[in-house]
Short mmCIF file of C-alpha atoms and ligand atoms in Angstrom, two decimals:
data_model
loop_
_atom_site.label_atom_id
_atom_site.label_comp_id
_atom_site.label_asym_id
_atom_site.label_seq_id
_atom_site.Cartn_x
_atom_site.Cartn_y
_atom_site.Cartn_z
CA MET A 1 6.76 -1.44 33.53
CA MET A 2 3.37 -3.27 32.54
CA GLN A 3 0.75 -1.37 32.10
CA GLY A 4 -3.08 -2.00 32.83
CA GLY A 5 -2.15 -4.12 36.56
CA ALA A 6 -6.25 -5.11 36.88
CA GLN A 7 -5.96 -6.75 33.68
CA THR A 8 -5.86 -10.72 33.58
CA PRO A 9 -3.07 -12.64 32.10
CA LEU A 10 -5.31 -13.50 29.20
CA GLN A 11 -6.53 -10.04 28.79
CA HIS A 12 -2.74 -9.16 28.45
CA LEU A 13 -2.20 -11.72 25.55
CA THR A 14 -5.13 -10.60 23.70
CA THR A 15 -4.15 -7.15 23.88
CA LEU A 16 -0.38 -7.83 22.94
CA LEU A 17 -0.93 -10.67 20.01
CA GLY A 18 -4.89 -9.88 18.84
CA ALA A 19 -7.67 -12.23 19.30
CA ASP A 20 -6.99 -14.15 16.38
CA CYS A 21 -4.06 -15.36 17.95
CA ILE A 22 -5.15 -16.44 21.48
CA ILE A 23 -7.49 -19.27 21.30
CA THR A 24 -10.12 -20.21 24.17
CA GLU A 25 -12.52 -22.43 22.09
CA PRO A 26 -12.93 -25.55 24.49
CA SER A 27 -12.53 -28.38 21.19
CA ALA A 28 -9.03 -26.50 20.39
CA LEU A 29 -8.15 -26.48 24.00
CA GLU A 30 -9.08 -30.17 24.53
CA ALA A 31 -6.57 -31.23 21.79
CA ALA A 32 -4.17 -29.43 23.09
CA ASN A 33 -4.55 -30.24 26.91
CA VAL A 34 -4.28 -34.33 26.11
CA ASP A 35 -1.08 -35.84 25.12
CA GLN A 36 -1.21 -38.21 22.18
CA LEU A 37 -0.83 -41.49 24.13
CA ARG A 38 -3.43 -39.90 26.34
CA SER A 39 -1.09 -40.86 29.29
CA TYR A 40 -1.15 -37.01 30.60
CA ARG A 41 -4.08 -34.47 30.73
CA GLY A 42 -3.72 -30.54 31.59
CA ARG A 43 -6.02 -27.81 31.50
CA ALA A 44 -4.28 -24.76 29.43
CA LEU A 45 -5.34 -21.03 29.75
CA CYS A 46 -5.00 -20.85 26.48
CA ILE A 47 -3.34 -21.55 23.08
CA ALA A 48 -1.00 -18.98 21.73
CA LEU A 49 -0.74 -18.83 17.65
CA PRO A 50 1.89 -16.17 16.96
CA ARG A 51 2.40 -15.35 13.60
CA SER A 52 6.24 -14.28 13.71
CA THR A 53 9.40 -14.69 15.73
CA GLU A 54 8.77 -11.07 17.14
CA ASP A 55 5.55 -12.19 18.08
CA VAL A 56 6.83 -14.84 20.40
CA ALA A 57 9.29 -12.60 21.78
CA ARG A 58 6.76 -10.39 22.59
CA LEU A 59 4.57 -13.06 24.15
CA LEU A 60 7.52 -14.42 26.25
CA LYS A 61 8.57 -10.71 27.41
CA LEU A 62 5.21 -10.31 28.61
CA CYS A 63 4.88 -13.74 30.10
CA ASN A 64 8.21 -13.52 31.54
CA ALA A 65 6.97 -10.15 33.08
CA LEU A 66 3.88 -11.81 34.28
CA ARG A 67 5.47 -14.63 35.75
CA VAL A 68 2.80 -16.97 33.52
CA ALA A 69 4.14 -20.28 32.24
CA VAL A 70 4.57 -21.21 28.35
CA VAL A 71 4.05 -24.82 27.25
CA PRO A 72 5.69 -25.17 23.43
CA GLN A 73 3.82 -27.71 21.62
CA GLY A 74 4.69 -28.61 18.28
CA GLY A 75 2.58 -31.61 16.58
CA ASN A 76 1.84 -32.99 19.96
CA THR A 77 3.29 -36.49 18.79
CA GLY A 78 5.73 -37.04 21.79
CA TYR A 79 5.51 -39.88 24.08
CA CYS A 80 6.57 -38.05 27.51
CA GLY A 81 4.41 -35.29 28.11
CA ALA A 82 6.90 -33.09 27.48
CA ALA A 83 4.02 -30.61 25.57
CA THR A 84 1.11 -31.09 28.23
CA PRO A 85 0.25 -28.05 30.26
CA ASP A 86 -0.42 -28.88 33.91
CA ALA A 87 -3.95 -28.75 35.29
CA SER A 88 -3.61 -25.30 37.08
CA GLY A 89 -5.39 -23.49 34.38
CA THR A 90 -2.78 -20.82 34.18
CA GLN A 91 -0.56 -21.95 31.55
CA VAL A 92 -0.22 -21.32 28.13
CA VAL A 93 0.40 -23.68 25.20
CA LEU A 94 2.33 -22.05 22.40
CA SER A 95 2.00 -23.29 18.97
CA LEU A 96 4.18 -22.13 16.17
CA ARG A 97 2.40 -23.81 13.37
CA ARG A 98 1.72 -20.56 11.66
CA LEU A 99 5.39 -20.16 11.61
CA ASN A 100 5.88 -22.74 8.67
CA ALA A 101 7.71 -21.04 6.06
CA ILE A 102 10.96 -22.67 4.15
CA ARG A 103 12.66 -19.85 4.62
CA SER A 104 15.41 -20.78 1.94
CA ILE A 105 17.41 -24.13 0.68
CA ASP A 106 20.91 -23.81 -0.61
CA PRO A 107 21.26 -27.06 -2.61
CA ALA A 108 25.07 -25.89 -3.28
CA ASN A 109 25.70 -25.67 0.48
CA TYR A 110 23.37 -28.60 1.07
CA SER A 111 21.49 -26.81 3.72
CA MET A 112 17.93 -25.32 4.13
CA VAL A 113 16.76 -22.58 6.82
CA VAL A 114 13.11 -23.57 8.05
CA GLU A 115 10.75 -22.36 10.92
CA ALA A 116 9.82 -24.30 13.74
CA GLY A 117 6.22 -25.09 12.91
CA CYS A 118 7.33 -26.57 9.86
CA ILE A 119 5.64 -30.53 9.06
CA LEU A 120 8.66 -33.04 8.90
CA ALA A 121 7.02 -34.37 5.50
CA ASP A 122 7.30 -30.70 4.35
CA VAL A 123 10.38 -30.45 4.94
CA GLN A 124 11.63 -33.48 3.27
CA ARG A 125 9.59 -32.66 0.19
CA ALA A 126 11.22 -29.55 0.25
CA ALA A 127 14.26 -30.75 0.07
CA ALA A 128 13.50 -33.18 -2.37
CA ALA A 129 12.12 -30.40 -4.44
CA ALA A 130 15.55 -29.31 -4.44
CA GLU A 131 17.22 -32.67 -5.42
CA ARG A 132 18.38 -32.84 -1.95
CA PHE A 133 17.68 -35.07 1.03
CA PHE A 134 16.46 -34.39 4.58
CA PRO A 135 17.14 -37.62 6.26
CA LEU A 136 15.14 -37.38 9.58
CA SER A 137 12.35 -39.90 9.36
CA LEU A 138 9.87 -41.43 11.94
CA GLY A 139 6.48 -42.72 12.04
CA ALA A 140 4.70 -39.20 12.94
CA GLU A 141 6.35 -37.33 10.15
CA GLY A 142 3.14 -36.42 8.62
CA SER A 143 2.24 -34.55 11.67
CA CYS A 144 5.29 -33.82 13.87
CA GLN A 145 6.71 -30.38 13.91
CA ILE A 146 10.53 -29.39 13.07
CA GLY A 147 10.56 -27.56 16.36
CA GLY A 148 9.84 -30.45 18.43
CA ASN A 149 11.81 -32.55 16.59
CA LEU A 150 14.67 -30.30 17.67
CA SER A 151 13.49 -29.89 21.14
CA THR A 152 13.25 -33.63 21.43
CA ASN A 153 16.46 -34.50 19.49
CA ALA A 154 14.29 -36.83 17.58
CA GLY A 155 16.18 -39.91 15.99
CA GLY A 156 13.92 -42.51 13.88
CA VAL A 157 15.22 -44.62 11.49
CA ASN A 158 17.99 -43.22 9.34
CA VAL A 159 20.33 -42.56 12.40
CA LEU A 160 22.66 -45.04 11.69
CA ARG A 161 23.82 -43.05 8.55
CA TYR A 162 22.82 -39.66 9.29
CA GLY A 163 22.85 -39.08 12.90
CA MET A 164 20.07 -37.52 15.22
CA MET A 165 18.47 -34.25 15.16
CA ARG A 166 21.50 -32.67 17.15
CA GLU A 167 24.00 -33.85 14.30
CA LEU A 168 21.27 -32.36 11.40
CA THR A 169 21.69 -28.60 12.64
CA LEU A 170 23.91 -26.37 11.67
CA GLY A 171 22.29 -23.36 13.41
CA LEU A 172 19.32 -21.83 15.29
CA GLU A 173 16.70 -19.14 15.92
CA VAL A 174 15.66 -18.80 19.61
CA VAL A 175 13.54 -16.56 21.45
CA LEU A 176 15.02 -16.40 25.41
CA ALA A 177 12.73 -16.34 28.16
CA ASP A 178 12.93 -12.65 28.83
CA GLY A 179 12.07 -12.14 24.79
CA ARG A 180 15.41 -11.59 23.83
CA VAL A 181 16.35 -13.57 20.12
CA LEU A 182 19.17 -15.53 19.50
CA SER A 183 19.80 -15.62 16.00
CA SER A 184 22.31 -17.95 14.77
CA LEU A 185 20.92 -19.71 11.70
CA THR A 186 24.40 -19.98 10.17
CA ALA A 187 25.04 -22.83 7.58
CA LEU A 188 28.77 -22.84 8.42
CA ARG A 189 30.11 -26.39 9.01
CA LYS A 190 32.94 -25.32 10.96
CA ASP A 191 32.91 -22.23 13.60
CA ASN A 192 34.63 -22.70 16.42
CA THR A 193 33.61 -19.26 18.05
CA GLY A 194 33.18 -20.17 21.81
CA TYR A 195 30.64 -22.40 23.31
CA ASP A 196 28.30 -24.02 21.04
CA LEU A 197 24.80 -22.76 22.46
CA ARG A 198 22.90 -24.27 19.59
CA GLN A 199 23.22 -27.43 21.78
CA LEU A 200 22.02 -26.76 24.82
CA PHE A 201 18.10 -25.93 23.37
CA ILE A 202 18.02 -28.95 21.25
CA GLY A 203 16.82 -31.68 23.28
CA ALA A 204 16.13 -29.07 25.97
CA GLU A 205 12.14 -29.64 25.26
CA GLY A 206 11.28 -26.17 25.49
CA THR A 207 12.55 -25.52 29.23
CA LEU A 208 15.58 -23.39 28.14
CA GLY A 209 14.03 -21.10 24.92
CA VAL A 210 11.45 -21.62 22.26
CA ILE A 211 13.15 -22.80 18.99
CA THR A 212 11.53 -20.20 16.11
CA ALA A 213 13.92 -21.45 13.27
CA ALA A 214 16.88 -24.01 12.16
CA SER A 215 19.61 -24.28 9.74
CA LEU A 216 19.48 -27.80 8.89
CA LYS A 217 21.98 -30.18 6.68
CA ILE A 218 20.48 -31.56 3.49
CA PHE A 219 22.39 -34.40 1.89
CA PRO A 220 22.60 -35.89 -1.92
CA ALA A 221 18.92 -37.65 -2.74
CA PRO A 222 19.40 -41.56 -2.57
CA ARG A 223 18.94 -42.87 -6.40
CA ALA A 224 19.40 -46.66 -5.31
CA SER A 225 17.93 -48.72 -2.74
CA ALA A 226 18.04 -52.16 -1.74
CA THR A 227 15.89 -53.72 1.23
CA ALA A 228 15.97 -57.01 2.58
CA PHE A 229 13.82 -58.67 5.39
CA VAL A 230 15.85 -61.13 7.22
CA ALA A 231 15.24 -63.86 9.65
CA VAL A 232 17.96 -63.69 12.39
CA PRO A 233 18.20 -66.44 15.43
CA ASP A 234 18.80 -63.96 18.26
CA PRO A 235 19.91 -60.39 18.54
CA GLU A 236 23.40 -61.26 19.17
CA ARG A 237 23.57 -62.34 15.41
CA ALA A 238 21.73 -59.40 14.45
CA VAL A 239 24.63 -57.17 15.86
CA ARG A 240 27.32 -59.40 14.27
CA LEU A 241 25.20 -59.08 10.79
CA LEU A 242 25.07 -55.30 10.91
CA ALA A 243 29.02 -55.41 11.57
CA HIS A 244 29.10 -57.55 8.55
CA LEU A 245 26.73 -55.53 6.52
CA ARG A 246 28.50 -52.21 7.03
CA GLN A 247 31.59 -53.43 6.05
CA ALA A 248 30.81 -55.42 3.32
CA SER A 249 28.42 -52.44 1.57
CA GLY A 250 30.96 -50.10 1.98
CA ASP A 251 29.15 -48.37 4.76
CA GLN A 252 26.23 -48.14 2.97
CA VAL A 253 23.73 -49.18 5.69
CA SER A 254 21.12 -46.69 6.38
CA SER A 255 18.72 -48.54 8.35
CA PHE A 256 18.72 -51.69 10.62
CA GLU A 257 15.81 -52.12 12.55
CA LEU A 258 15.28 -55.07 14.94
CA ILE A 259 11.72 -56.89 14.76
CA PRO A 260 10.65 -59.89 17.13
CA ALA A 261 8.43 -62.16 15.72
CA VAL A 262 5.64 -61.29 18.52
CA ALA A 263 5.71 -57.94 16.69
CA LEU A 264 5.27 -59.34 13.24
CA GLU A 265 2.59 -61.30 14.57
CA LEU A 266 0.56 -58.02 16.15
CA VAL A 267 1.02 -56.04 12.87
CA THR A 268 -0.52 -59.07 10.65
CA ARG A 269 -3.45 -59.41 13.02
CA HIS A 270 -4.20 -55.52 13.68
CA VAL A 271 -3.25 -54.12 10.07
CA PRO A 272 -5.60 -55.46 7.29
CA GLY A 273 -3.60 -56.80 4.46
CA ALA A 274 -0.23 -56.59 6.52
CA ARG A 275 1.53 -60.37 5.82
CA ALA A 276 4.65 -61.89 6.89
CA PRO A 277 7.32 -61.67 4.05
CA LEU A 278 8.89 -64.95 4.69
CA PRO A 279 7.05 -68.03 5.00
CA GLY A 280 8.94 -69.71 7.49
CA GLY A 281 8.88 -68.57 11.41
CA SER A 282 11.67 -67.07 13.16
CA PRO A 283 12.27 -65.75 16.72
CA TRP A 284 13.75 -62.39 15.05
CA PHE A 285 13.57 -60.20 12.14
CA VAL A 286 15.82 -57.61 10.57
CA LEU A 287 14.49 -54.83 8.61
CA CYS A 288 17.74 -53.78 6.59
CA GLU A 289 18.06 -51.07 3.79
CA LEU A 290 21.25 -50.11 1.87
CA THR A 291 20.93 -46.42 0.12
CA SER A 292 23.37 -44.81 -2.46
CA ALA A 293 23.06 -41.14 -4.08
CA ARG A 294 24.88 -42.78 -7.30
CA PRO A 295 22.05 -44.01 -9.92
CA GLY A 296 22.12 -47.67 -10.86
CA GLU A 297 24.42 -48.83 -8.22
CA ALA A 298 24.11 -52.46 -8.09
CA LEU A 299 23.01 -52.72 -4.34
CA THR A 300 20.53 -55.44 -4.38
CA GLU A 301 23.53 -57.20 -5.71
CA ARG A 302 25.82 -56.44 -3.03
CA LEU A 303 23.13 -57.16 -0.01
CA GLU A 304 22.42 -60.43 -2.04
CA GLN A 305 25.86 -61.42 -1.59
CA ALA A 306 26.44 -60.29 1.69
CA LEU A 307 23.20 -61.87 3.03
CA SER A 308 24.46 -65.34 1.35
CA ALA A 309 27.55 -65.11 3.13
CA SER A 310 25.94 -64.23 6.36
CA VAL A 311 23.49 -67.69 5.82
CA GLU A 312 26.90 -69.78 5.62
CA ASN A 313 28.23 -68.07 8.80
CA GLU A 314 24.91 -68.99 10.32
CA LEU A 315 24.22 -65.31 10.93
CA VAL A 316 21.05 -65.47 9.04
CA THR A 317 18.42 -68.16 8.62
CA ASP A 318 16.50 -66.85 5.53
CA ALA A 319 16.19 -63.52 3.58
CA VAL A 320 14.00 -62.21 0.99
CA LEU A 321 15.07 -58.96 -0.73
CA ALA A 322 12.61 -56.29 -2.07
CA GLN A 323 11.86 -56.79 -5.69
CA SER A 324 10.05 -53.62 -6.45
CA GLU A 325 9.00 -50.36 -4.74
CA ARG A 326 5.74 -51.79 -3.45
CA ASP A 327 7.79 -54.57 -1.90
CA ARG A 328 9.98 -51.89 -0.29
CA ARG A 329 6.87 -49.96 1.22
CA ASP A 330 5.28 -53.07 2.37
CA PHE A 331 8.35 -54.24 4.21
CA TRP A 332 8.35 -50.61 5.93
CA HIS A 333 4.74 -50.56 6.45
CA LEU A 334 5.44 -53.47 8.85
CA ARG A 335 7.70 -51.90 10.72
CA GLU A 336 6.17 -48.65 10.86
CA ASN A 337 2.93 -50.56 12.39
CA ILE A 338 4.73 -52.19 15.34
CA PRO A 339 3.81 -49.45 17.65
CA HIS A 340 0.14 -48.77 16.13
CA SER A 341 -0.32 -52.22 16.39
CA GLN A 342 0.94 -52.57 20.15
CA ARG A 343 -1.48 -49.85 20.40
CA GLN A 344 -4.44 -51.96 19.08
CA GLU A 345 -3.82 -54.89 21.38
CA GLY A 346 -4.08 -53.03 24.66
CA ALA A 347 -2.18 -51.42 27.23
CA SER A 348 1.41 -51.13 27.25
CA LEU A 349 4.43 -49.79 28.59
CA LYS A 350 7.23 -48.27 27.16
CA HIS A 351 10.59 -48.11 27.57
CA ASP A 352 13.28 -46.27 24.85
CA VAL A 353 16.67 -47.24 25.89
CA ALA A 354 19.74 -46.82 24.14
CA LEU A 355 22.89 -49.29 25.03
CA PRO A 356 26.69 -50.05 23.65
CA ILE A 357 25.68 -52.14 20.89
CA ASP A 358 27.95 -54.78 21.73
CA ARG A 359 26.00 -55.25 25.10
CA LEU A 360 22.47 -54.66 23.60
CA PRO A 361 22.50 -58.80 23.28
CA ILE A 362 23.13 -59.16 26.94
CA PHE A 363 20.39 -57.03 28.05
CA VAL A 364 18.12 -58.54 25.89
CA SER A 365 18.90 -61.91 27.63
CA ARG A 366 19.02 -60.36 31.22
CA ALA A 367 16.18 -58.31 31.12
CA SER A 368 13.85 -61.28 29.17
CA ALA A 369 14.63 -63.73 31.30
CA TRP A 370 13.59 -61.24 34.47
CA LEU A 371 10.59 -60.28 32.86
CA LYS A 372 9.76 -63.95 32.12
CA ALA A 373 9.93 -64.74 35.80
CA HIS A 374 8.49 -61.86 37.16
CA VAL A 375 5.91 -60.08 35.09
CA PRO A 376 3.40 -62.58 34.12
CA GLU A 377 0.64 -59.86 33.63
CA GLY A 378 2.66 -58.64 30.22
CA PHE A 379 4.68 -59.99 27.24
CA LEU A 380 7.54 -58.36 25.53
CA VAL A 381 7.69 -56.62 22.25
CA CYS A 382 11.41 -55.16 21.84
CA TYR A 383 12.15 -53.55 18.55
CA GLY A 384 14.02 -50.85 17.33
CA HIS A 385 16.89 -48.95 15.78
CA VAL A 386 19.60 -51.66 16.61
CA GLY A 387 21.89 -49.98 14.40
CA ASP A 388 21.89 -47.24 16.94
CA GLY A 389 21.85 -49.53 19.95
CA ASN A 390 18.18 -47.96 20.48
CA LEU A 391 15.55 -50.51 21.35
CA HIS A 392 11.94 -49.99 22.30
CA PHE A 393 11.74 -52.53 24.91
CA ASN A 394 7.83 -52.38 25.49
CA LEU A 395 5.51 -54.71 27.36
CA SER A 396 2.17 -55.52 26.05
CA GLU A 397 -0.57 -56.70 28.52
CA ARG A 398 -1.70 -60.31 28.19
CA ARG A 399 -5.48 -60.64 27.38
CA GLY A 400 -7.70 -61.91 29.96
CA LEU A 401 -6.24 -60.42 32.80
CA SER A 402 -8.10 -57.51 34.74
CA SER A 403 -7.39 -54.48 32.83
CA GLY A 404 -4.62 -52.51 34.31
CA ALA A 405 -2.88 -55.51 35.89
CA LEU A 406 0.22 -54.56 33.84
CA VAL A 407 0.27 -50.72 34.08
CA THR A 408 -0.30 -50.52 38.00
CA ARG A 409 3.42 -52.17 38.04
CA ARG A 410 4.79 -49.42 35.76
CA ASP A 411 7.03 -48.06 38.03
CA GLU A 412 8.90 -51.20 39.61
CA ILE A 413 9.24 -52.67 36.17
CA ARG A 414 10.60 -49.53 34.60
CA ARG A 415 13.02 -49.50 37.82
CA VAL A 416 14.34 -53.02 36.97
CA ILE A 417 14.72 -52.24 33.21
CA HIS A 418 16.39 -48.87 33.91
CA ASP A 419 18.81 -50.31 36.16
CA LEU A 420 19.74 -53.30 34.12
CA VAL A 421 20.08 -50.63 31.36
CA ARG A 422 22.42 -48.50 33.57
CA ASP A 423 24.44 -51.71 34.58
CA GLU A 424 25.26 -52.37 30.74
CA GLY A 425 26.50 -48.77 30.22
CA GLY A 426 23.16 -47.44 28.63
CA SER A 427 20.69 -44.79 28.90
CA PHE A 428 17.32 -45.00 29.82
CA SER A 429 16.23 -42.26 27.17
CA ALA A 430 17.42 -42.79 23.70
CA GLU A 431 15.02 -40.69 21.19
CA HIS A 432 11.97 -40.02 23.02
CA GLY A 433 13.13 -37.42 25.53
CA ILE A 434 12.11 -36.93 29.38
CA GLY A 435 9.01 -34.74 29.42
CA GLN A 436 7.36 -35.31 32.75
CA ALA A 437 7.47 -39.36 32.31
CA LYS A 438 11.15 -39.35 33.31
CA LEU A 439 11.96 -36.71 35.63
CA ALA A 440 12.64 -39.09 38.42
CA GLU A 441 14.79 -41.47 36.09
CA LEU A 442 16.92 -38.15 35.30
CA GLU A 443 17.32 -37.73 39.03
CA ARG A 444 18.17 -41.39 39.85
CA TYR A 445 20.36 -41.93 36.92
CA SER A 446 22.30 -38.43 36.53
CA SER A 447 25.27 -37.44 38.84
CA ASP A 448 25.36 -34.77 41.15
CA VAL A 449 27.68 -32.80 39.14
CA GLU A 450 25.19 -33.40 35.69
CA LEU A 451 22.04 -32.48 38.01
CA GLY A 452 24.16 -29.30 39.19
CA LEU A 453 25.15 -28.00 35.82
CA MET A 454 21.63 -28.59 34.34
CA ARG A 455 20.07 -26.52 37.23
CA ALA A 456 22.43 -23.62 36.89
CA ILE A 457 21.80 -23.66 33.24
CA LYS A 458 18.01 -23.89 33.80
CA LYS A 459 18.53 -20.64 36.17
CA THR A 460 20.70 -18.56 33.94
CA LEU A 461 18.15 -19.19 31.15
CA ASP A 462 15.09 -19.01 32.75
CA PRO A 463 15.50 -17.51 36.26
CA ASN A 464 11.55 -17.33 36.74
CA GLY A 465 10.84 -20.49 35.62
CA ILE A 466 8.25 -19.85 32.89
CA LEU A 467 9.52 -22.39 30.42
CA ASN A 468 7.79 -25.68 30.35
CA PRO A 469 8.01 -26.05 34.11
CA GLY A 470 7.90 -29.63 35.39
CA LYS A 471 9.39 -31.03 32.73
CA VAL A 472 13.07 -32.34 31.78
CA LEU A 473 14.22 -31.32 35.41
CA ASN A 474 13.08 -30.56 38.86
CA VAL A 475 14.67 -27.48 40.01
CA LEU A 476 15.33 -27.13 43.15
C1 MLT B 1 9.51 -46.35 16.84
O1 MLT B 1 10.54 -46.35 16.52
O2 MLT B 1 8.27 -46.81 16.01
C2 MLT B 1 8.95 -45.13 17.81
O3 MLT B 1 10.40 -44.04 18.20
C3 MLT B 1 8.39 -45.97 18.86
C4 MLT B 1 7.35 -46.02 19.25
O4 MLT B 1 6.55 -45.17 18.66
O5 MLT B 1 6.95 -46.88 20.25
ZN1 ZN B 2 11.83 -45.55 17.68
#
């Protein structure tokens, strides 16, 4: 039984965790109330900063009893509004940033156990210090947290070789809505004991439970790499080049990123010091990288040979290989600054789509043709992780138009693009999640059976609907 019914939820929470764990200071709340793209704004009751898994368990148990909604928030770097509270002023933003310990690292078993509040870059560094490699890598790695990476099933630039967060996870510790702790921080590679419960929580964006720690896979550290910036005539040739490089390199391609000329132009204009690596123009480029854990492996020669053969086969029109670590960093700097440059350019629309890789070129040509004919307000900036069939099929607003002209057409444009994605057998949500941005899309593109099962799971795990309500799934 709850005691002291006259107390407000805030008083209950403060009594439970202590005043230093419950933040109501306006500037802290302001940062938590807004998402990073400033597309969503809410008003939180407070930020809870628990110190341990036990604290999280006690907090959720209390919130469940009081029917107070909890919105888990990691580094707040997501694009879909999943970590933003609603405007009611009643929701608790739950930050696990104090749960930031690397609990253990086992180089022999190629695994490590980390807490959810660890910054991704710190996890990478801890693995490197043990001469191992944690491969998840994305633009926000200096501030995003592992809990958020797990909850959105994050992808990034190394998925081609190592997989998404789902594939990198061996076990989880999760606090359920009623405060029970599901503790399964196993480091086993084989474990067929019934349903794979951990997969329910990965990609659930905090709607089924709160992930507090994870057992992760780590890998042999890369000791050799070769990186090239390659001009290709079109996405179709880019896809064929990938197939060729995988075979020719003995499957050592770890990244394969598509970059259109327009993105390169945006980056060189908006980022001081950025310059195009190739002298001539090309409508499309690929940034590709081979890596190996074997020191001294002749990857540069291998890549050079494969690219020369590709010039002869007319897959490639020009290419330059990084001659130094500095060149390599410069190439990656161009790629990593595309989202930033698009923001600098002005308003934009993002579409994070995945396609079967053989359908990707036809999708690009159909969707581009439609945009050209019907959306004079914007221009296409289509880049992404082509090795995974994942495109960021984004639009930027043309300059000189009345501001907002593109964004007011957001829903209509999105509908056409996502319908084309579906027609080609793809997904409207590749690596950025659903949040509140794509609730309607989930309903439109999922079958009744899928939606029914998702709702049944949500009801079972969170019968009072306190976990991140209004995100991922409309619960009927
Ligand atoms: C990227 O790959 O750069 C991001 O996932 C997309 C973005 O930031 O828009
Ligand atoms: Zn991406």
